[in-house]
PDB file of C-alpha atoms in Angstrom:
ATOM      1  CA  MET A   1       0.213   0.091  -0.368  1.00 29.00           C
ATOM      2  CA  SER A   2       1.414   3.349  -0.619  1.00 31.00           C
ATOM      3  CA  SER A   3       2.349   5.416   2.222  1.00 31.00           C
ATOM      4  CA  THR A   4       1.749   9.480   2.550  1.00 29.00           C
ATOM      5  CA  LEU A   5       3.685  11.567   4.080  1.00 29.00           C
ATOM      6  CA  ALA A   6       1.942  11.518   7.642  1.00 30.00           C
ATOM      7  CA  SER A   7       1.336   7.394   6.726  1.00 30.00           C
ATOM      8  CA  PRO A   8       2.739   4.703   8.580  1.00 28.00           C
ATOM      9  CA  ALA A   9       5.961   5.591   6.463  1.00 33.00           C
ATOM     10  CA  PHE A  10       6.681   7.040   9.294  1.00 31.00           C
ATOM     11  CA  ALA A  11       8.221   6.547  12.797  1.00 31.00           C
ATOM     12  CA  ASP A  12       6.400   9.250  13.691  1.00 33.00           C
ATOM     13  CA  PRO A  13       3.697  11.093  12.121  1.00 32.00           C
ATOM     14  CA  SER A  14       5.107  13.936  13.438  1.00 37.00           C
ATOM     15  CA  ALA A  15       8.352  13.336  11.798  1.00 46.00           C
ATOM     16  CA  THR A  16      10.202  16.690  11.134  1.00 73.00           C
ATOM     17  CA  THR A  17      12.828  14.254   9.884  1.00 86.00           C
ATOM     18  CA  ALA A  18      13.213  12.350   6.415  1.00 91.00           C
ATOM     19  CA  ALA A  19      15.435   9.383   9.250  1.00 90.00           C
ATOM     20  CA  ALA A  20      12.479   7.311   9.105  1.00 91.00           C
ATOM     21  CA  LEU A  21      11.718   6.939   5.762  1.00 95.00           C
ATOM     22  CA  ASP A  22      11.538   3.374   4.049  1.00 96.00           C
ATOM     23  CA  GLY A  23      10.732   1.340   1.247  1.00 97.00           C
ATOM     24  CA  VAL A  24      10.388   2.314  -3.009  1.00 98.00           C
ATOM     25  CA  VAL A  25       9.054   4.778  -5.459  1.00 98.00           C
ATOM     26  CA  ARG A  26       9.021   5.512  -9.194  1.00 98.00           C
ATOM     27  CA  VAL A  27      10.124   8.523  -9.375  1.00 98.00           C
ATOM     28  CA  PRO A  28       8.320  11.495 -11.782  1.00 96.00           C
ATOM     29  CA  GLY A  29       9.805  14.775 -13.176  1.00 97.00           C
ATOM     30  CA  LEU A  30      12.620  12.766 -14.128  1.00 98.00           C
ATOM     31  CA  GLY A  31      14.837  12.191 -17.739  1.00 98.00           C
ATOM     32  CA  VAL A  32      17.695  10.873 -19.160  1.00 98.00           C
ATOM     33  CA  ILE A  33      19.892  11.520 -21.666  1.00 98.00           C
ATOM     34  CA  ARG A  34      22.164   9.626 -22.878  1.00 98.00           C
ATOM     35  CA  ALA A  35      26.030  10.088 -24.435  1.00 98.00           C
ATOM     36  CA  VAL A  36      26.722   7.238 -26.836  1.00 98.00           C
ATOM     37  CA  GLY A  37      30.481   6.981 -28.863  1.00 98.00           C
ATOM     38  CA  GLU A  38      34.228   7.242 -28.685  1.00 97.00           C
ATOM     39  CA  GLN A  39      34.189  10.674 -27.531  1.00 98.00           C
ATOM     40  CA  ALA A  40      30.963  10.927 -25.163  1.00 98.00           C
ATOM     41  CA  ALA A  41      33.325  11.516 -21.679  1.00 97.00           C
ATOM     42  CA  GLU A  42      35.422  13.332 -23.804  1.00 97.00           C
ATOM     43  CA  PHE A  43      33.119  15.728 -25.209  1.00 97.00           C
ATOM     44  CA  LEU A  44      30.817  15.856 -21.771  1.00 98.00           C
ATOM     45  CA  GLN A  45      34.269  16.364 -19.754  1.00 97.00           C
ATOM     46  CA  GLY A  46      34.129  20.078 -21.441  1.00 97.00           C
ATOM     47  CA  GLN A  47      31.618  20.595 -21.170  1.00 98.00           C
ATOM     48  CA  LEU A  48      30.541  19.791 -17.247  1.00 98.00           C
ATOM     49  CA  THR A  49      31.060  21.018 -14.230  1.00 98.00           C
ATOM     50  CA  GLN A  50      32.274  17.450 -13.575  1.00 98.00           C
ATOM     51  CA  ASP A  51      35.499  15.731 -14.317  1.00 97.00           C
ATOM     52  CA  VAL A  52      33.994  12.965 -16.125  1.00 96.00           C
ATOM     53  CA  ALA A  53      36.968  11.585 -17.766  1.00 95.00           C
ATOM     54  CA  LEU A  54      39.196  10.389 -14.239  1.00 95.00           C
ATOM     55  CA  MET A  55      35.138   8.519 -13.636  1.00 96.00           C
ATOM     56  CA  PRO A  56      34.671   5.162 -13.116  1.00 93.00           C
ATOM     57  CA  VAL A  57      32.244   2.778 -14.775  1.00 93.00           C
ATOM     58  CA  GLY A  58      29.918   2.282 -12.947  1.00 93.00           C
ATOM     59  CA  THR A  59      29.664   5.784 -10.278  1.00 95.00           C
ATOM     60  CA  SER A  60      28.071   8.364 -10.194  1.00 97.00           C
ATOM     61  CA  ARG A  61      28.833  12.648  -9.386  1.00 97.00           C
ATOM     62  CA  LEU A  62      26.645  15.493  -9.203  1.00 98.00           C
ATOM     63  CA  ALA A  63      27.153  18.031 -12.637  1.00 98.00           C
ATOM     64  CA  ALA A  64      26.319  21.814 -13.628  1.00 98.00           C
ATOM     65  CA  PHE A  65      25.941  22.697 -16.634  1.00 98.00           C
ATOM     66  CA  CYS A  66      26.740  26.131 -17.059  1.00 98.00           C
ATOM     67  CA  ASN A  67      26.435  28.970 -19.655  1.00 98.00           C
ATOM     68  CA  ALA A  68      29.721  30.895 -20.390  1.00 97.00           C
ATOM     69  CA  LYS A  69      28.528  33.766 -17.718  1.00 97.00           C
ATOM     70  CA  GLY A  70      28.858  30.653 -14.799  1.00 97.00           C
ATOM     71  CA  ARG A  71      24.775  30.948 -14.016  1.00 98.00           C
ATOM     72  CA  MET A  72      23.489  27.076 -14.311  1.00 98.00           C
ATOM     73  CA  LEU A  73      21.195  25.938 -17.163  1.00 98.00           C
ATOM     74  CA  ALA A  74      20.999  22.457 -16.048  1.00 98.00           C
ATOM     75  CA  SER A  75      22.158  19.420 -12.897  1.00 98.00           C
ATOM     76  CA  PHE A  76      22.872  15.936 -13.693  1.00 98.00           C
ATOM     77  CA  ARG A  77      23.302  13.028 -11.031  1.00 98.00           C
ATOM     78  CA  VAL A  78      25.963  11.381 -14.453  1.00 98.00           C
ATOM     79  CA  LEU A  79      26.651   7.560 -14.151  1.00 98.00           C
ATOM     80  CA  LYS A  80      29.383   5.638 -16.477  1.00 97.00           C
ATOM     81  CA  THR A  81      27.148   2.731 -17.977  1.00 96.00           C
ATOM     82  CA  ARG A  82      30.724   2.158 -20.002  1.00 95.00           C
ATOM     83  CA  ALA A  83      34.123   3.866 -21.066  1.00 95.00           C
ATOM     84  CA  ASP A  84      32.027   5.123 -24.079  1.00 97.00           C
ATOM     85  CA  GLU A  85      28.390   5.916 -22.959  1.00 98.00           C
ATOM     86  CA  LEU A  86      27.080   8.295 -20.090  1.00 98.00           C
ATOM     87  CA  LEU A  87      23.666   9.018 -18.860  1.00 98.00           C
ATOM     88  CA  LEU A  88      22.969  12.284 -17.204  1.00 98.00           C
ATOM     89  CA  VAL A  89      19.456  11.685 -14.801  1.00 98.00           C
ATOM     90  CA  THR A  90      18.193  16.153 -15.268  1.00 98.00           C
ATOM     91  CA  SER A  91      14.725  17.221 -14.953  1.00 98.00           C
ATOM     92  CA  ALA A  92      12.352  16.099 -17.458  1.00 98.00           C
ATOM     93  CA  ASP A  93      10.827  19.748 -17.727  1.00 98.00           C
ATOM     94  CA  THR A  94      14.631  20.758 -18.587  1.00 98.00           C
ATOM     95  CA  LEU A  95      15.926  18.391 -20.935  1.00 98.00           C
ATOM     96  CA  PRO A  96      13.931  19.391 -24.299  1.00 98.00           C
ATOM     97  CA  ALA A  97      16.094  23.071 -23.417  1.00 98.00           C
ATOM     98  CA  THR A  98      19.506  21.662 -22.086  1.00 98.00           C
ATOM     99  CA  LEU A  99      19.320  18.030 -25.072  1.00 98.00           C
ATOM    100  CA  LYS A 100      19.479  21.313 -28.034  1.00 98.00           C
ATOM    101  CA  ARG A 101      22.043  23.410 -26.740  1.00 98.00           C
ATOM    102  CA  LEU A 102      24.091  20.579 -25.088  1.00 98.00           C
ATOM    103  CA  SER A 103      23.890  19.286 -29.652  1.00 97.00           C
ATOM    104  CA  MET A 104      25.090  22.771 -30.796  1.00 96.00           C
ATOM    105  CA  PHE A 105      27.809  22.344 -28.953  1.00 95.00           C
ATOM    106  CA  VAL A 106      28.931  18.441 -30.893  1.00 96.00           C
ATOM    107  CA  LEU A 107      30.423  18.990 -34.212  1.00 92.00           C
ATOM    108  CA  ARG A 108      32.028  16.667 -35.089  1.00 91.00           C
ATOM    109  CA  ALA A 109      32.633  14.364 -31.588  1.00 94.00           C
ATOM    110  CA  LYS A 110      31.964  11.183 -32.101  1.00 97.00           C
ATOM    111  CA  VAL A 111      29.194  10.864 -29.835  1.00 98.00           C
ATOM    112  CA  LYS A 112      25.375  10.922 -30.194  1.00 98.00           C
ATOM    113  CA  LEU A 113      23.011  12.707 -27.096  1.00 98.00           C
ATOM    114  CA  SER A 114      19.998  11.787 -27.611  1.00 98.00           C
ATOM    115  CA  ASP A 115      16.495  11.642 -25.275  1.00 98.00           C
ATOM    116  CA  ALA A 116      16.329   8.432 -23.979  1.00 98.00           C
ATOM    117  CA  SER A 117      14.000   9.025 -20.833  1.00 98.00           C
ATOM    118  CA  GLY A 118      11.593   6.475 -23.205  1.00 97.00           C
ATOM    119  CA  ASP A 119      14.211   3.599 -22.302  1.00 97.00           C
ATOM    120  CA  PHE A 120      13.875   3.915 -18.495  1.00 97.00           C
ATOM    121  CA  ALA A 121      11.705   4.538 -15.719  1.00 97.00           C
ATOM    122  CA  VAL A 122      13.865   6.450 -13.047  1.00 98.00           C
ATOM    123  CA  TYR A 123      13.342   4.215  -9.517  1.00 98.00           C
ATOM    124  CA  GLY A 124      14.402   6.173  -6.041  1.00 98.00           C
ATOM    125  CA  ALA A 125      14.619   4.472  -2.621  1.00 98.00           C
ATOM    126  CA  ILE A 126      14.718   5.958   0.574  1.00 98.00           C
ATOM    127  CA  GLY A 127      16.281   3.999   4.412  1.00 97.00           C
ATOM    128  CA  PRO A 128      17.450   0.410   3.923  1.00 97.00           C
ATOM    129  CA  THR A 129      16.225  -0.376   1.009  1.00 97.00           C
ATOM    130  CA  ALA A 130      18.619   2.402  -0.984  1.00 97.00           C
ATOM    131  CA  ALA A 131      21.394   0.991   1.502  1.00 97.00           C
ATOM    132  CA  ALA A 132      20.605  -1.883  -0.188  1.00 96.00           C
ATOM    133  CA  TRP A 133      21.390  -1.234  -4.080  1.00 96.00           C
ATOM    134  CA  VAL A 134      24.238   1.104  -3.570  1.00 95.00           C
ATOM    135  CA  GLN A 135      26.295  -1.648  -1.809  1.00 94.00           C
ATOM    136  CA  ILE A 136      24.770  -4.844  -4.775  1.00 92.00           C
ATOM    137  CA  ALA A 137      26.271  -1.145  -7.379  1.00 91.00           C
ATOM    138  CA  THR A 138      29.590  -1.704  -4.488  1.00 90.00           C
ATOM    139  CA  GLN A 139      30.102  -4.547  -5.213  1.00 90.00           C
ATOM    140  CA  SER A 140      29.673  -4.576  -9.478  1.00 83.00           C
ATOM    141  CA  ILE A 141      31.981  -2.323  -8.994  1.00 83.00           C
ATOM    142  CA  ALA A 142      34.620  -3.408  -7.853  1.00 81.00           C
ATOM    143  CA  ALA A 143      34.237  -7.004  -9.653  1.00 78.00           C
ATOM    144  CA  ARG A 144      34.525  -5.732 -12.460  1.00 70.00           C
ATOM    145  CA  ALA A 145      38.132  -3.658 -10.837  1.00 70.00           C
ATOM    146  CA  ASP A 146      39.166  -6.172 -10.135  1.00 71.00           C
ATOM    147  CA  GLY A 147      38.104  -8.478 -12.716  1.00 66.00           C
ATOM    148  CA  SER A 148      36.177 -11.141 -10.984  1.00 59.00           C
ATOM    149  CA  MET A 149      33.226 -10.514 -12.841  1.00 58.00           C
ATOM    150  CA  ALA A 150      31.540 -13.207 -14.818  1.00 54.00           C
ATOM    151  CA  GLU A 151      31.450 -13.528 -18.271  1.00 51.00           C
ATOM    152  CA  GLY A 152      29.016 -11.805 -20.064  1.00 50.00           C
ATOM    153  CA  GLN A 153      27.919  -9.856 -17.081  1.00 50.00           C
ATOM    154  CA  ASN A 154      29.438  -6.488 -17.742  1.00 47.00           C
ATOM    155  CA  ASP A 155      26.308  -5.157 -19.487  1.00 50.00           C
ATOM    156  CA  VAL A 156      23.710  -5.571 -16.231  1.00 50.00           C
ATOM    157  CA  GLN A 157      25.176  -4.414 -13.314  1.00 66.00           C
ATOM    158  CA  PRO A 158      22.671  -2.752 -11.708  1.00 81.00           C
ATOM    159  CA  LEU A 159      21.706   1.312 -12.940  1.00 96.00           C
ATOM    160  CA  VAL A 160      22.098   2.971  -9.347  1.00 97.00           C
ATOM    161  CA  ILE A 161      23.630   5.443  -8.284  1.00 98.00           C
ATOM    162  CA  ALA A 162      23.920   7.047  -4.559  1.00 97.00           C
ATOM    163  CA  LEU A 163      22.306  10.237  -3.524  1.00 98.00           C
ATOM    164  CA  PRO A 164      22.933  12.444  -0.873  1.00 96.00           C
ATOM    165  CA  GLY A 165      20.920  11.224   2.144  1.00 96.00           C
ATOM    166  CA  ALA A 166      18.166  12.770   3.834  1.00 96.00           C
ATOM    167  CA  ASP A 167      18.493  13.395   8.009  1.00 95.00           C
ATOM    168  CA  GLY A 168      21.096  11.184   7.604  1.00 94.00           C
ATOM    169  CA  THR A 169      19.410   8.549   6.160  1.00 96.00           C
ATOM    170  CA  ALA A 170      19.997   7.302   2.437  1.00 97.00           C
ATOM    171  CA  ARG A 171      18.741   7.573  -0.841  1.00 98.00           C
ATOM    172  CA  ALA A 172      19.550   5.717  -4.878  1.00 98.00           C
ATOM    173  CA  LEU A 173      18.595   6.030  -8.059  1.00 98.00           C
ATOM    174  CA  GLN A 174      18.073   3.405  -9.951  1.00 98.00           C
ATOM    175  CA  LEU A 175      17.105   3.375 -13.957  1.00 98.00           C
ATOM    176  CA  LEU A 176      15.367   0.247 -14.671  1.00 97.00           C
ATOM    177  CA  PRO A 177      14.325  -1.033 -18.989  1.00 96.00           C
ATOM    178  CA  THR A 178      10.187   0.328 -19.083  1.00 95.00           C
ATOM    179  CA  ASP A 179       9.161  -2.831 -18.694  1.00 94.00           C
ATOM    180  CA  ALA A 180      11.380  -4.817 -16.624  1.00 95.00           C
ATOM    181  CA  PRO A 181      10.067  -5.647 -13.301  1.00 95.00           C
ATOM    182  CA  ALA A 182       9.234  -2.733 -10.693  1.00 95.00           C
ATOM    183  CA  PRO A 183      12.025  -3.080  -7.901  1.00 96.00           C
ATOM    184  CA  THR A 184      10.684  -4.485  -5.207  1.00 94.00           C
ATOM    185  CA  GLY A 185      10.363  -3.435  -1.044  1.00 95.00           C
ATOM    186  CA  PRO A 186       7.959  -0.705   1.116  1.00 97.00           C
ATOM    187  CA  ALA A 187       5.920   1.543  -1.268  1.00 97.00           C
ATOM    188  CA  LEU A 188       6.616   4.935  -0.473  1.00 97.00           C
ATOM    189  CA  SER A 189       4.788   8.275  -2.312  1.00 97.00           C
ATOM    190  CA  SER A 190       6.109  11.214  -4.716  1.00 97.00           C
ATOM    191  CA  ALA A 191       5.436  12.853  -1.511  1.00 97.00           C
ATOM    192  CA  ASP A 192       7.698  11.261   0.284  1.00 96.00           C
ATOM    193  CA  TRP A 193      10.673  10.961  -2.797  1.00 98.00           C
ATOM    194  CA  ALA A 194       9.459  14.435  -2.720  1.00 98.00           C
ATOM    195  CA  TRP A 195      10.293  15.502   0.177  1.00 98.00           C
ATOM    196  CA  ALA A 196      13.292  13.469   1.598  1.00 98.00           C
ATOM    197  CA  GLU A 197      14.483  15.115  -2.019  1.00 98.00           C
ATOM    198  CA  ILE A 198      14.480  18.826  -0.338  1.00 98.00           C
ATOM    199  CA  ARG A 199      15.625  17.241   3.114  1.00 97.00           C
ATOM    200  CA  ALA A 200      19.410  16.187   1.501  1.00 98.00           C
ATOM    201  CA  GLY A 201      19.596  19.400   0.537  1.00 98.00           C
ATOM    202  CA  VAL A 202      21.141  19.839  -3.227  1.00 98.00           C
ATOM    203  CA  ALA A 203      18.776  21.315  -5.246  1.00 98.00           C
ATOM    204  CA  ARG A 204      18.067  20.260  -9.179  1.00 98.00           C
ATOM    205  CA  VAL A 205      17.509  23.189 -11.600  1.00 98.00           C
ATOM    206  CA  VAL A 206      14.029  23.122 -12.584  1.00 98.00           C
ATOM    207  CA  PRO A 207      12.797  26.118 -14.889  1.00 98.00           C
ATOM    208  CA  PRO A 208      11.759  28.488 -12.684  1.00 98.00           C
ATOM    209  CA  VAL A 209      14.864  28.886 -11.625  1.00 98.00           C
ATOM    210  CA  VAL A 210      17.612  28.492 -14.813  1.00 98.00           C
ATOM    211  CA  GLU A 211      20.041  30.643 -15.131  1.00 98.00           C
ATOM    212  CA  ALA A 212      19.898  32.364 -11.878  1.00 98.00           C
ATOM    213  CA  PHE A 213      22.709  30.431  -9.682  1.00 98.00           C
ATOM    214  CA  VAL A 214      26.823  29.646 -10.357  1.00 97.00           C
ATOM    215  CA  PRO A 215      27.107  26.123  -8.915  1.00 97.00           C
ATOM    216  CA  GLN A 216      28.341  27.936  -5.141  1.00 97.00           C
ATOM    217  CA  MET A 217      24.736  28.774  -4.783  1.00 97.00           C
ATOM    218  CA  LEU A 218      22.893  25.824  -4.497  1.00 98.00           C
ATOM    219  CA  ASN A 219      26.165  23.956  -2.649  1.00 98.00           C
ATOM    220  CA  TYR A 220      27.056  22.121  -5.092  1.00 98.00           C
ATOM    221  CA  GLU A 221      31.304  22.530  -4.619  1.00 97.00           C
ATOM    222  CA  SER A 222      30.722  21.593  -0.800  1.00 96.00           C
ATOM    223  CA  ALA A 223      27.995  18.426  -3.055  1.00 97.00           C
ATOM    224  CA  ASP A 224      31.038  17.373  -5.348  1.00 96.00           C
ATOM    225  CA  GLY A 225      29.680  18.593  -8.245  1.00 98.00           C
ATOM    226  CA  VAL A 226      32.249  20.683  -9.413  1.00 97.00           C
ATOM    227  CA  SER A 227      35.712  19.970 -10.357  1.00 96.00           C
ATOM    228  CA  PHE A 228      38.436  22.718 -10.268  1.00 95.00           C
ATOM    229  CA  LYS A 229      40.907  20.485 -11.720  1.00 93.00           C
ATOM    230  CA  LYS A 230      40.019  20.191 -14.314  1.00 91.00           C
ATOM    231  CA  GLY A 231      39.745  21.790 -18.134  1.00 88.00           C
ATOM    232  CA  CYS A 232      37.764  24.517 -19.157  1.00 94.00           C
ATOM    233  CA  TYR A 233      33.762  24.529 -19.535  1.00 97.00           C
ATOM    234  CA  PRO A 234      31.255  26.712 -19.993  1.00 97.00           C
ATOM    235  CA  GLY A 235      31.244  28.836 -17.508  1.00 96.00           C
ATOM    236  CA  GLN A 236      34.538  28.394 -16.173  1.00 96.00           C
ATOM    237  CA  GLU A 237      36.103  30.642 -15.365  1.00 95.00           C
ATOM    238  CA  VAL A 238      33.627  32.821 -13.624  1.00 94.00           C
ATOM    239  CA  VAL A 239      32.662  29.061 -11.179  1.00 95.00           C
ATOM    240  CA  ALA A 240      36.734  29.516 -10.122  1.00 93.00           C
ATOM    241  CA  ARG A 241      36.514  33.276  -9.605  1.00 91.00           C
ATOM    242  CA  SER A 242      33.706  32.918  -7.482  1.00 89.00           C
ATOM    243  CA  GLN A 243      35.234  30.533  -6.048  1.00 88.00           C
ATOM    244  CA  PHE A 244      39.086  31.187  -5.124  1.00 86.00           C
ATOM    245  CA  ARG A 245      37.844  35.178  -5.467  1.00 81.00           C
ATOM    246  CA  GLY A 246      35.783  35.435  -1.936  1.00 74.00           C
ATOM    247  CA  ALA A 247      32.992  36.484  -4.326  1.00 73.00           C
ATOM    248  CA  ILE A 248      30.218  33.357  -2.901  1.00 89.00           C
ATOM    249  CA  LYS A 249      27.577  35.923  -1.604  1.00 93.00           C
ATOM    250  CA  ARG A 250      24.751  33.549  -1.691  1.00 96.00           C
ATOM    251  CA  ARG A 251      24.636  29.017  -0.089  1.00 97.00           C
ATOM    252  CA  ALA A 252      21.555  27.036  -0.089  1.00 98.00           C
ATOM    253  CA  PHE A 253      20.135  26.709   2.727  1.00 98.00           C
ATOM    254  CA  VAL A 254      17.502  24.377   4.030  1.00 98.00           C
ATOM    255  CA  ALA A 255      13.915  25.750   5.300  1.00 97.00           C
ATOM    256  CA  ASP A 256      10.475  25.543   6.135  1.00 97.00           C
ATOM    257  CA  VAL A 257       7.632  28.097   4.939  1.00 98.00           C
ATOM    258  CA  ALA A 258       4.049  28.442   7.266  1.00 97.00           C
ATOM    259  CA  GLY A 259       1.905  28.293   3.617  1.00 97.00           C
ATOM    260  CA  ALA A 260       2.736  27.723   0.600  1.00 97.00           C
ATOM    261  CA  ALA A 261       5.744  28.037  -1.992  1.00 98.00           C
ATOM    262  CA  GLU A 262       7.467  27.589  -5.068  1.00 98.00           C
ATOM    263  CA  ALA A 263      10.752  27.191  -7.594  1.00 98.00           C
ATOM    264  CA  GLY A 264      10.964  31.386  -8.370  1.00 98.00           C
ATOM    265  CA  GLN A 265       9.720  32.981  -5.686  1.00 98.00           C
ATOM    266  CA  GLU A 266      11.774  35.161  -4.426  1.00 98.00           C
ATOM    267  CA  VAL A 267      13.379  36.076   0.196  1.00 98.00           C
ATOM    268  CA  PHE A 268      12.401  39.342   2.083  1.00 98.00           C
ATOM    269  CA  ASP A 269      13.891  41.111   4.739  1.00 97.00           C
ATOM    270  CA  ALA A 270      10.179  42.073   6.501  1.00 95.00           C
ATOM    271  CA  SER A 271      12.923  44.628   7.930  1.00 93.00           C
ATOM    272  CA  ALA A 272      14.623  45.790   4.951  1.00 93.00           C
ATOM    273  CA  PRO A 273      11.902  44.985   2.541  1.00 93.00           C
ATOM    274  CA  ASP A 274      13.267  46.781  -1.094  1.00 94.00           C
ATOM    275  CA  GLN A 275      15.146  44.067  -1.742  1.00 96.00           C
ATOM    276  CA  PRO A 276      15.362  40.499  -1.628  1.00 98.00           C
ATOM    277  CA  VAL A 277      17.133  38.853   0.241  1.00 98.00           C
ATOM    278  CA  GLY A 278      16.764  34.867  -1.637  1.00 98.00           C
ATOM    279  CA  LEU A 279      15.360  32.988  -4.314  1.00 98.00           C
ATOM    280  CA  ILE A 280      14.036  29.607  -3.705  1.00 98.00           C
ATOM    281  CA  ALA A 281      15.187  26.483  -5.236  1.00 98.00           C
ATOM    282  CA  GLN A 282      12.826  24.051  -4.501  1.00 98.00           C
ATOM    283  CA  ALA A 283      10.655  22.944  -2.644  1.00 98.00           C
ATOM    284  CA  ALA A 284       7.853  20.588  -1.096  1.00 98.00           C
ATOM    285  CA  PRO A 285       5.059  19.603   0.704  1.00 97.00           C
ATOM    286  CA  ALA A 286       5.792  19.699   4.224  1.00 96.00           C
ATOM    287  CA  PRO A 287       4.821  15.854   6.117  1.00 93.00           C
ATOM    288  CA  GLY A 288       3.529  18.420   9.219  1.00 87.00           C
ATOM    289  CA  GLY A 289       1.868  21.099   6.441  1.00 95.00           C
ATOM    290  CA  GLY A 290       3.657  23.991   5.007  1.00 97.00           C
ATOM    291  CA  THR A 291       6.850  23.575   3.050  1.00 98.00           C
ATOM    292  CA  ALA A 292       9.959  22.315   3.108  1.00 98.00           C
ATOM    293  CA  VAL A 293      12.481  24.063   1.001  1.00 98.00           C
ATOM    294  CA  ILE A 294      15.814  24.417  -0.564  1.00 98.00           C
ATOM    295  CA  VAL A 295      16.917  28.271  -0.251  1.00 98.00           C
ATOM    296  CA  SER A 296      19.431  30.359  -2.088  1.00 98.00           C
ATOM    297  CA  LEU A 297      20.154  32.776   1.079  1.00 98.00           C
ATOM    298  CA  GLN A 298      22.284  35.715   0.991  1.00 97.00           C
ATOM    299  CA  LEU A 299      24.580  35.563   3.433  1.00 96.00           C
ATOM    300  CA  SER A 300      23.926  38.006   5.576  1.00 95.00           C
ATOM    301  CA  ALA A 301      20.327  38.070   5.793  1.00 96.00           C
ATOM    302  CA  GLU A 302      20.944  34.261   7.737  1.00 95.00           C
ATOM    303  CA  HIS A 303      20.063  34.988  11.041  1.00 95.00           C
ATOM    304  CA  ALA A 304      17.378  38.005   9.751  1.00 95.00           C
ATOM    305  CA  PRO A 305      14.698  37.351  12.730  1.00 93.00           C
ATOM    306  CA  GLU A 306      12.334  37.742   9.929  1.00 97.00           C
ATOM    307  CA  LEU A 307      12.246  36.046   6.427  1.00 98.00           C
ATOM    308  CA  ARG A 308       9.257  36.380   4.844  1.00 98.00           C
ATOM    309  CA  VAL A 309       8.252  34.165   0.828  1.00 98.00           C
ATOM    310  CA  GLY A 310       7.060  35.929  -2.437  1.00 97.00           C
ATOM    311  CA  THR A 311       6.045  39.151  -0.509  1.00 96.00           C
ATOM    312  CA  ALA A 312       7.525  40.917   2.348  1.00 94.00           C
ATOM    313  CA  ASP A 313       3.854  39.764   3.791  1.00 95.00           C
ATOM    314  CA  GLY A 314       4.652  36.695   2.867  1.00 97.00           C
ATOM    315  CA  PRO A 315       4.219  33.175   4.690  1.00 98.00           C
ATOM    316  CA  ALA A 316       7.013  33.436   7.022  1.00 98.00           C
ATOM    317  CA  LEU A 317      10.462  30.884   6.703  1.00 98.00           C
ATOM    318  CA  ALA A 318      12.459  29.221   9.460  1.00 96.00           C
ATOM    319  CA  GLY A 319      14.554  26.763  10.571  1.00 96.00           C
ATOM    320  CA  GLN A 320      17.069  27.677   7.388  1.00 97.00           C
ATOM    321  CA  HIS A 321      19.658  25.664   8.357  1.00 96.00           C
ATOM    322  CA  LEU A 322      23.287  24.394   5.900  1.00 96.00           C
ATOM    323  CA  PRO A 323      22.452  20.720   4.829  1.00 95.00           C
ATOM    324  CA  PHE A 324      25.498  19.756   5.333  1.00 95.00           C
ATOM    325  CA  ALA A 325      29.391  21.335   5.893  1.00 94.00           C
ATOM    326  CA  LEU A 326      30.215  22.917   3.701  1.00 94.00           C
ATOM    327  CA  ARG A 327      33.633  21.787   1.820  1.00 89.00           C
ATOM    328  CA  GLN A 328      36.761  24.484   3.395  1.00 84.00           C
ATOM    329  CA  ASP A 329      39.601  22.632   1.533  1.00 78.00           C
ATOM    330  CA  ILE A 330      39.093  23.105  -2.204  1.00 72.00           C
TER     331      ILE A 330
END
């Protein structure tokens, strides 16, 4: 039986963290871009913030695709299935424009880009179920690396993407052929998944915030989504300058809104309402009512006593906190 946000999926109906969730759901709103060809990794190396060239087969990484000003056009979970094939899991509603723009740069590169969303069903897991998925995938990667994988098994390793945990509990995605049986496990709702995604604190780029952020405004460098040691990509100079010249003035916080909220809404300091101090990157209904959000907020406003969403007298935003430690060793 599918759970709801106030269902027995939680040990306590009043729980405010995702730590008690466990189960599987088919995740809506995600699409898949396939990059295949002998220069697939080389091509993406020159387009994304991630060092895809060094990714071992079977592993996944967070990445962003930026414009020349370093503003994020799309975000991905990149899964390297073979040396000559990578899958980019992204927001379905940004996929067509992203694919079109990436394709503009292919030129004579030996790579083919396509929308592979129809080939895969994308499932998400949280809790012990997710941890089991990741363990199996990790064992498969290790077997490939040490040569112990059975002959003929190279193309059937599980397509699993480990995700940042939500409130300390594991999360993962699994890509299966659309005609394959669904993974087994307790059922979660799509609302469970959306809320846990917010609690994990790594925002996906969705249409209302396309070109709104450089990666550090969403903490991507601290979520291992940006490599500062690889070669150039669109916007690389801006991203590097923001990092190394102390120009990062906004950071992504997980917070709660006492009412409705959605991606693209501005946040105001009620004591100085003339200019917005933040922008909501992603939002989902919270189990106890209201809305959970990832908000990119000016650091100077982090401790403002009265933050409001939409207008200076809109719903209150509170409880903002960094979802994970910001890296200091880059």
